Coordinates of C-alpha atoms in Angstrom, one line a residue:
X112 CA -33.7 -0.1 90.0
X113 CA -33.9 3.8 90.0
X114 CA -34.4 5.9 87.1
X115 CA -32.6 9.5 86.6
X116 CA -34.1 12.2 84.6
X117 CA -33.9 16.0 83.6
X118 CA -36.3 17.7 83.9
X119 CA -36.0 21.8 83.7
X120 CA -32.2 21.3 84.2
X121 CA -32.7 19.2 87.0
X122 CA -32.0 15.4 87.8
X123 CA -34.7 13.1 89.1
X124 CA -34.3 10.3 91.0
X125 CA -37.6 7.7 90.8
X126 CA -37.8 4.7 92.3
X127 CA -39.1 3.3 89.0
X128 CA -42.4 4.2 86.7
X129 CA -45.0 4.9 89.2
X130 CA -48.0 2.4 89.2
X131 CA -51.0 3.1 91.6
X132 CA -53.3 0.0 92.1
X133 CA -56.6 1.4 93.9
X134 CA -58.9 -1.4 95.5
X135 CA -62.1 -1.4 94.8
X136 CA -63.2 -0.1 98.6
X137 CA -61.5 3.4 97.5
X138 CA -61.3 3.7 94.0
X139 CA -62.9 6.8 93.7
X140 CA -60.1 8.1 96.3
X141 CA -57.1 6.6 94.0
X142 CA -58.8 8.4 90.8
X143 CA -58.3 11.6 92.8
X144 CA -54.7 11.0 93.3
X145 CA -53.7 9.9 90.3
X146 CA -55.4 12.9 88.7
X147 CA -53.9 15.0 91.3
X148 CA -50.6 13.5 90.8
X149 CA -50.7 13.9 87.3
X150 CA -51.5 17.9 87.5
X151 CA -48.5 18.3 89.6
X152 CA -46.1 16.5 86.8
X153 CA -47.7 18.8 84.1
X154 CA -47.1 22.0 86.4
X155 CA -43.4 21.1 86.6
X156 CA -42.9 20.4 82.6
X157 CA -43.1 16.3 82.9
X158 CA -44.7 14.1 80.7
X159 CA -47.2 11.8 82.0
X160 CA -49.4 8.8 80.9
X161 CA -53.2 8.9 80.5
X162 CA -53.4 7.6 84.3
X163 CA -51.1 5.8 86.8
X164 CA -53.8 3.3 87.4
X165 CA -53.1 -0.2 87.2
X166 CA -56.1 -2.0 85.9
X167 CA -56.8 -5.1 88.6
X168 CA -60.0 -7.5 89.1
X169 CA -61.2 -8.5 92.6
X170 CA -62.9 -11.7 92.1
X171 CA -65.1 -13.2 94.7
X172 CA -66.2 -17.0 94.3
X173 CA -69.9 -17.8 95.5
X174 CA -68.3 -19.4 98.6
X175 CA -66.8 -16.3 100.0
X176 CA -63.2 -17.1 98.9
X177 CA -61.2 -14.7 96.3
X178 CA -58.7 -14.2 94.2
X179 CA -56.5 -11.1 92.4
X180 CA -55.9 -10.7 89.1
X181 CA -53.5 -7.9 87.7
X182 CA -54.4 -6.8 83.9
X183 CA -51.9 -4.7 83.5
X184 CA -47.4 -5.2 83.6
X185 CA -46.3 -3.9 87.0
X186 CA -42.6 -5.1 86.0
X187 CA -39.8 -2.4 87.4
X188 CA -42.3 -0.3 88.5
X189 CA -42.7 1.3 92.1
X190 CA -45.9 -0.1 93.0
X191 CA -48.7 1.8 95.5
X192 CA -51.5 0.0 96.7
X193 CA -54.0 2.0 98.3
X194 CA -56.7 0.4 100.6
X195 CA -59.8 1.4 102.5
X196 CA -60.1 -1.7 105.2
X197 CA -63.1 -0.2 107.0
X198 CA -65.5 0.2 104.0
X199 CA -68.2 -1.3 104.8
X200 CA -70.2 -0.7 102.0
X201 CA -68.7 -3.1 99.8
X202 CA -70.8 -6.3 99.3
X203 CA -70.5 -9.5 97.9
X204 CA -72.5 -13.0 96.9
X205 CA -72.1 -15.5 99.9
X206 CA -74.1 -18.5 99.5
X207 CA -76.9 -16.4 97.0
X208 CA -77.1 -13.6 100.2
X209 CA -75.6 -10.4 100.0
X210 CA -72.5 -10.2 102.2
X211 CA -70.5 -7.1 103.1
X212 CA -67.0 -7.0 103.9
X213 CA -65.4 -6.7 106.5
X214 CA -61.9 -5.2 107.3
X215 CA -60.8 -8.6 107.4
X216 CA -61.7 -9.7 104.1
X217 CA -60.0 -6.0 102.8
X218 CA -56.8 -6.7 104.6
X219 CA -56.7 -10.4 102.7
X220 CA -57.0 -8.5 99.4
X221 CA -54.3 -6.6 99.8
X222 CA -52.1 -9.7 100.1
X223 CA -53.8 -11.1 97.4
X224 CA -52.6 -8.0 95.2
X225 CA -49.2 -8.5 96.6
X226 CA -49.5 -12.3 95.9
X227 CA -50.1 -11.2 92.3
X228 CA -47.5 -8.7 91.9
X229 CA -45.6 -11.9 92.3
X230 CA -42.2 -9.8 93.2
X231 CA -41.7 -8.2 89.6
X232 CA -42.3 -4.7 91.0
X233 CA -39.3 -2.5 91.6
X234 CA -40.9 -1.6 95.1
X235 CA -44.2 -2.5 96.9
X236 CA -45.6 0.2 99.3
X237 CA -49.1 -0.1 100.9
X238 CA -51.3 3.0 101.5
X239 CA -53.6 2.2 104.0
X240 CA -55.7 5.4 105.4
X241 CA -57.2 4.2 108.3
X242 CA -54.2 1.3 109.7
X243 CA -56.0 -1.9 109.9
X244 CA -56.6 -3.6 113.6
X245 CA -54.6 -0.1 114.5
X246 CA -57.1 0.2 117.9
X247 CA -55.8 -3.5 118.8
X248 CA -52.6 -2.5 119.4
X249 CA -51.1 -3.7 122.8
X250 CA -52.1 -6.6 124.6
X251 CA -53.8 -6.6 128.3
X252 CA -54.2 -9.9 129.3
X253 CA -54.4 -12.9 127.4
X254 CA -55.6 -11.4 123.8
X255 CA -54.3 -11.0 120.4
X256 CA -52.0 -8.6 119.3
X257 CA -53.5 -7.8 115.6
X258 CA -51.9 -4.4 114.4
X259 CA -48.2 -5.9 115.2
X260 CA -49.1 -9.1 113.7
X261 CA -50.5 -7.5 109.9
X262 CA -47.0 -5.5 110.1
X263 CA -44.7 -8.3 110.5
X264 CA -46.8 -10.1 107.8
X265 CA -46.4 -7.2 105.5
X266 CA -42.7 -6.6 106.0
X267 CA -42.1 -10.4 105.3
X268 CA -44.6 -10.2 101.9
X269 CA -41.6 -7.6 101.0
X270 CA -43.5 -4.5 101.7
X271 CA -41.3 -2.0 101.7
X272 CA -43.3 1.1 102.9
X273 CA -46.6 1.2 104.8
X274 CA -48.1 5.0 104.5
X275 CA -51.0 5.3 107.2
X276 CA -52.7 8.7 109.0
X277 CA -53.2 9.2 112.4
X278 CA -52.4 5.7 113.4
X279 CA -54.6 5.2 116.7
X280 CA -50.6 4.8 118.6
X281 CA -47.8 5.5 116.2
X282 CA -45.7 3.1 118.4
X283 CA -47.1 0.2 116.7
X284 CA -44.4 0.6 114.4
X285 CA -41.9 -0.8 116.6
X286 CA -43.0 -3.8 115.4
X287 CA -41.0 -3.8 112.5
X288 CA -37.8 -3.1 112.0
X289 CA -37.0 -2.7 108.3
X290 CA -40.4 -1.8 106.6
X291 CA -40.6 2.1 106.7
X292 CA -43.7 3.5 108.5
X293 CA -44.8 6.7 107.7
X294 CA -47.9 8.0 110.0
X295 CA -49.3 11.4 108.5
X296 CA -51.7 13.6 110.2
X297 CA -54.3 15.7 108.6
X298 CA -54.2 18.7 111.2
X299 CA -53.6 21.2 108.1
X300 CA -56.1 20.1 106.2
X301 CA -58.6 20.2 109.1
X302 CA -57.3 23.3 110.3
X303 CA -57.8 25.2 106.7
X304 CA -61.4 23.9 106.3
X305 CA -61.9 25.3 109.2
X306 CA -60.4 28.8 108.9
X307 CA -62.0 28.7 105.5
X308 CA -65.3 28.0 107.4
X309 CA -64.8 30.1 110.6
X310 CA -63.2 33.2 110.0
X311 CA -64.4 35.0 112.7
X312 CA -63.5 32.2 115.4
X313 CA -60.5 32.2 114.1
X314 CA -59.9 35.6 114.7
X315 CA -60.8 35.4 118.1
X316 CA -58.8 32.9 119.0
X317 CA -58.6 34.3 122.9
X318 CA -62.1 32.5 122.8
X319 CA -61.6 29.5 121.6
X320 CA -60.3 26.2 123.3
X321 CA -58.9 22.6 121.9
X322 CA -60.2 19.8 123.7
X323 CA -59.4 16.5 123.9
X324 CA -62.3 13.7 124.6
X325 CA -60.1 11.6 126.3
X326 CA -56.4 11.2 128.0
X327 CA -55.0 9.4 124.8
X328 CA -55.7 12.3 122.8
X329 CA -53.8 15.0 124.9
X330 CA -51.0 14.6 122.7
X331 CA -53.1 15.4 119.7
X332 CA -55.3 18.5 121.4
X333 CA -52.1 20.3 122.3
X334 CA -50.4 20.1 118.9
X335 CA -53.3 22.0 117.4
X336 CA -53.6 24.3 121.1
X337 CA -49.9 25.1 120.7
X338 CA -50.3 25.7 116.8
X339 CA -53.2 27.6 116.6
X340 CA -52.2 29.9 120.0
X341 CA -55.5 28.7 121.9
X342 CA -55.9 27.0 125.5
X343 CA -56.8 23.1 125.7
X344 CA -58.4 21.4 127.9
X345 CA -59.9 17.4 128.6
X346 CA -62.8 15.6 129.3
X347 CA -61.7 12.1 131.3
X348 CA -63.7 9.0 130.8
X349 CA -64.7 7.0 134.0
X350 CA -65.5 3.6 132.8
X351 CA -67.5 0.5 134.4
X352 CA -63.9 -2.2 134.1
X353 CA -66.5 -4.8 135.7
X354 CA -68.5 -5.0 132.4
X355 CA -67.6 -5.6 128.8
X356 CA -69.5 -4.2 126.0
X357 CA -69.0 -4.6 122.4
X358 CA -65.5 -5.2 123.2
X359 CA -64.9 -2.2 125.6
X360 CA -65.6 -1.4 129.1
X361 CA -68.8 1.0 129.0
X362 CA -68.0 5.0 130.1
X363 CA -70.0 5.9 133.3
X364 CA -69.3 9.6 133.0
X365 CA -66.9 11.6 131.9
X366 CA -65.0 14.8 133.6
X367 CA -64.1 17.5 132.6
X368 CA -59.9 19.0 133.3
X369 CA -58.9 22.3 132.0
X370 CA -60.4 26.6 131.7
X371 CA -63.7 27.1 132.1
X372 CA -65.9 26.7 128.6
X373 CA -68.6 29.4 129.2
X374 CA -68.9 31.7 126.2
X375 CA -66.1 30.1 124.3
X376 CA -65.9 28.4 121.1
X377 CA -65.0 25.1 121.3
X378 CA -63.1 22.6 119.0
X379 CA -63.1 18.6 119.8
X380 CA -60.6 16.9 118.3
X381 CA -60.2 13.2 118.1
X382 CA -58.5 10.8 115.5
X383 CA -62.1 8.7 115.0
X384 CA -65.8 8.5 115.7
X385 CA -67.2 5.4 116.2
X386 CA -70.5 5.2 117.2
X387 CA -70.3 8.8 118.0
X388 CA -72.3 8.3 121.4
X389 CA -68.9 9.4 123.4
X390 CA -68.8 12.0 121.7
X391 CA -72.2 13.8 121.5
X392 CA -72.4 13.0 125.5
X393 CA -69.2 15.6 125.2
X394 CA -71.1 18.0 122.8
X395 CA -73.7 18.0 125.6
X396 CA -71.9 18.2 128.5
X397 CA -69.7 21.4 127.1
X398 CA -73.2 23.3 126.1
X399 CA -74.9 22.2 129.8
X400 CA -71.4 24.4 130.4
X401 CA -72.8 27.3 128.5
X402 CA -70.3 26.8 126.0
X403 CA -71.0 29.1 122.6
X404 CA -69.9 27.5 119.3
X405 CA -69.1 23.8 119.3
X406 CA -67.3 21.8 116.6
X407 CA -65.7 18.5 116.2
X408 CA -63.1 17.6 113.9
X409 CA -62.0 13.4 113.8
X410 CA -59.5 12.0 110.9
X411 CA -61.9 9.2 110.6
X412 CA -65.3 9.2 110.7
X413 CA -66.7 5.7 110.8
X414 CA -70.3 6.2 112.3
X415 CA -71.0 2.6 113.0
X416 CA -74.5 3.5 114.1
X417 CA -74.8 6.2 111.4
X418 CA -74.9 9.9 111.5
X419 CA -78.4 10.6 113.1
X420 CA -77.2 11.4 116.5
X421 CA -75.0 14.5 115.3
X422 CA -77.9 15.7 113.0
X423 CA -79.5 15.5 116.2
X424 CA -77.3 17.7 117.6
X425 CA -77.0 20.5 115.0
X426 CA -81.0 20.5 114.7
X427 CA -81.2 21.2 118.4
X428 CA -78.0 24.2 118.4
X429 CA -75.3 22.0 120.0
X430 CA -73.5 21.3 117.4
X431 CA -72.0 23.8 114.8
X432 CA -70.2 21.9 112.8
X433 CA -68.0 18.4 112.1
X434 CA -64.7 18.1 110.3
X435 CA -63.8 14.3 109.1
X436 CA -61.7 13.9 106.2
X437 CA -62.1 11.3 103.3
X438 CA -59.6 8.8 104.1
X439 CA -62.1 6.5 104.7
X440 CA -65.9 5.9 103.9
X441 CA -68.7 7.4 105.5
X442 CA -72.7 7.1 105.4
X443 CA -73.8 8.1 101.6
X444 CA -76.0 10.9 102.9
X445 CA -73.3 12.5 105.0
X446 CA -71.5 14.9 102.7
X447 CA -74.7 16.4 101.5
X448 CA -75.3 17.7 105.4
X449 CA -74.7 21.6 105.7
X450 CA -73.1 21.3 108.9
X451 CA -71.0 18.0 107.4
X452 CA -67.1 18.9 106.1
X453 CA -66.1 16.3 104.2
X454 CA -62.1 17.4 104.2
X455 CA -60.6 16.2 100.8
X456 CA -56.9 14.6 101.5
X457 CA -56.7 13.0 97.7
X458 CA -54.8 16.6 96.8
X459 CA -52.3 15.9 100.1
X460 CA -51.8 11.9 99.7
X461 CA -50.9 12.7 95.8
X462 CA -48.3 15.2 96.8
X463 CA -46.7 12.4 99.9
X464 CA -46.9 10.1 97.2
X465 CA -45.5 11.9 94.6
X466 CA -42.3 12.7 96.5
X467 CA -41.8 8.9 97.5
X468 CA -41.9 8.3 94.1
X469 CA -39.0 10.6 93.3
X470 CA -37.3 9.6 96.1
X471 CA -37.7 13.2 97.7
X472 CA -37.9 13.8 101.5
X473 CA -41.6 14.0 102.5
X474 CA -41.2 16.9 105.2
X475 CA -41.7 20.0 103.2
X476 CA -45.4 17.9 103.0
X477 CA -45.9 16.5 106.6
X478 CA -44.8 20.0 108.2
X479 CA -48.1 21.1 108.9
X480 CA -46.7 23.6 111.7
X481 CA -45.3 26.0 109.2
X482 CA -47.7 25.7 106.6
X483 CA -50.6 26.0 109.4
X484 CA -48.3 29.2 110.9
X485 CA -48.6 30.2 107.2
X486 CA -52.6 30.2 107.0
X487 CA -53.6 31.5 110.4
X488 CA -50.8 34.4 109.5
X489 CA -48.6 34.0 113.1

């Protein structure tokens, strides 16, 4: 049930008390929002609690299985459960060995929490950064289908909203067909790091190019091309399809499509690093091109074999700079790196969340082609 108030002469609509439950594998992420959140109430005259943070216990029996408990009433109110599946430093007692979890064990949790709620909230949405299973996403020959399959689950738990960033193919959410999927980039908040950091690249934009690592990513490298006014261009990756490895087909070599690099800055942009290996290769391939400044900017940095190789990189002048935001976690010592951006979207998913709350539309937010227009000054 909705709840109108005035506020300033004007009449708010929420979808009831707002109640943030913040898993353990991001709760230092949920404090930032709900402080966040909280600031912009008290800028616009509104009283607000102490916190939005529901109070929950993730317990984990010696045998690996777990439970949820709530500690706090979530009755009537409009319930955001925010998630970080691909934490991997979250550990657990298996057996007397430590254990970490994996983004299997996260997902279950979040059911768990919905489990709990038990169906007294006025509204259930899911916050999930980095979409679980998102890179197993259509099926080629006789596999599972994951991504689809944790949708339809969700939407039948009575999920009402699933709130995700640079899902890895947005058309995942055809999958469901009455849960709301909201898939938010973080190209402004990337792109003002980086202005913030690059002035003088930015103000010689004739010099500098967007590139893509790969086909998929076209898409992506000409949003920010056509945006920021620069050219674009794509590295293509030939791939060995006769072997598998760790679940892929390795890359033989990868070509290069689009203006010559030499003497220009350069800006890779990708939604995730994994092992990073693909990409460095690309860092080294666009300097053997006499490339000048190189950066890389990715929405998630996961670093499965840690960040080494693109300290590498900066120690030997290939790599300027990387951008990855803090939608999900990275290696401890990362941030601390001078050439490491860790971009802070806490400030951006408290104002999307905010407006859901009030039931206000989310586009003056997500328009990150005015508001980036607006900080380059075009």
């Amino acid at each position: 049930m909705a709840h109108k108030y005035m506020f300033n002469g004007i009449e708010i609509d929420f979808a009831g008390d707002l109640g943030i439950i913040a898993m353990s594998n991001c709760r230092d992420f949920g404090k930032k929002i709900d402080d966040n959140i909280r600031r912009l109430r008290k800028a616009a005259g509104m009283l607000t609690p102490d916190t939005f943070l529901i109070d929950i216990d993730e317990i984990r029996f010696a045998n690996g299985e777990g439970k949820v408990l709530i500690n706090d009433s979530v009755r009537g109110k409009d319930i955001f459960i925010i998630s970080d599946t691909g934490n991997y430093s979250q550990t657990y007692k298996l057996y007397g060995y430590d254990n970490r979890m994996s983004p299997d064990e996260h997902y279950q949790d979040i059911k768990r929490v919905i489990s709990a709620i038990g169906g007294k909230a006025a509204r259930v949405n899911v916050v999930m950064p980095m979409l679980y299973a998102s890179r197993q996403d259509k099926r080629k020959g006789r596999e599972s289908l994951d991504c689809s399959m944790i949708l339809q689950e969700l939407e039948n738990m009575g999920v009402r909203d699933i709130i995700t960033f640079d899902a890895h193919n947005a058309a995942v959410q055809n999958a469901v067909s009455v849960m709301s999927f909201e898939n938010i980039y973080a190209t402004y908040e990337i792109v003002k790091n980086f202005i913030a950091d690059e002035p003088d690249v930015m103000a010689d934009r004739d010099n500098l190019l967007i590139i893509s690592p790969d086909v998929g990513g076209m898409e992506r490298a000409i949003y920010y091309s056509t945006v920021m006014r620069t050219d674009v261009g794509m590295f293509y990756k030939r791939r060995d399809y006769s072997r598998v490895e760790s679940g892929r087909n390795p890359i033989v070599q990868h070509e290069y499509l689009g203006k010559d690099v030499e003497g220009k800055n350069v800006i890779i942009i990708d939604d995730m690093i994994g092992t990073g290996e693909s990409m460095a290769e690309i860092v080294r391939e666009l300097k053997r091109r006499n490339a000048n400044k190189v950066f890389v900017a990715a929405t998630f940095g996961m670093f499965t074999r840690g960040i080494g190789v693109f300290g590498e990189l900066h120690d030997q002048g290939l790599l300027t700079r990387l951008y990855t935001t803090n939608l999900t976690h990275v290696p401890e010592d990362a941030p601390e790196k001078p050439w490491f951006n860790h971009v802070d979207m806490s400030p951006f998913a408290a104002e999307l969340m905010n407006n859901i709350n009030m039931n206000k539309s989310i586009e003056p937010v997500i328009d990150a082609t005015t508001r980036l227009k607006n900080a380059i000054g075009i």
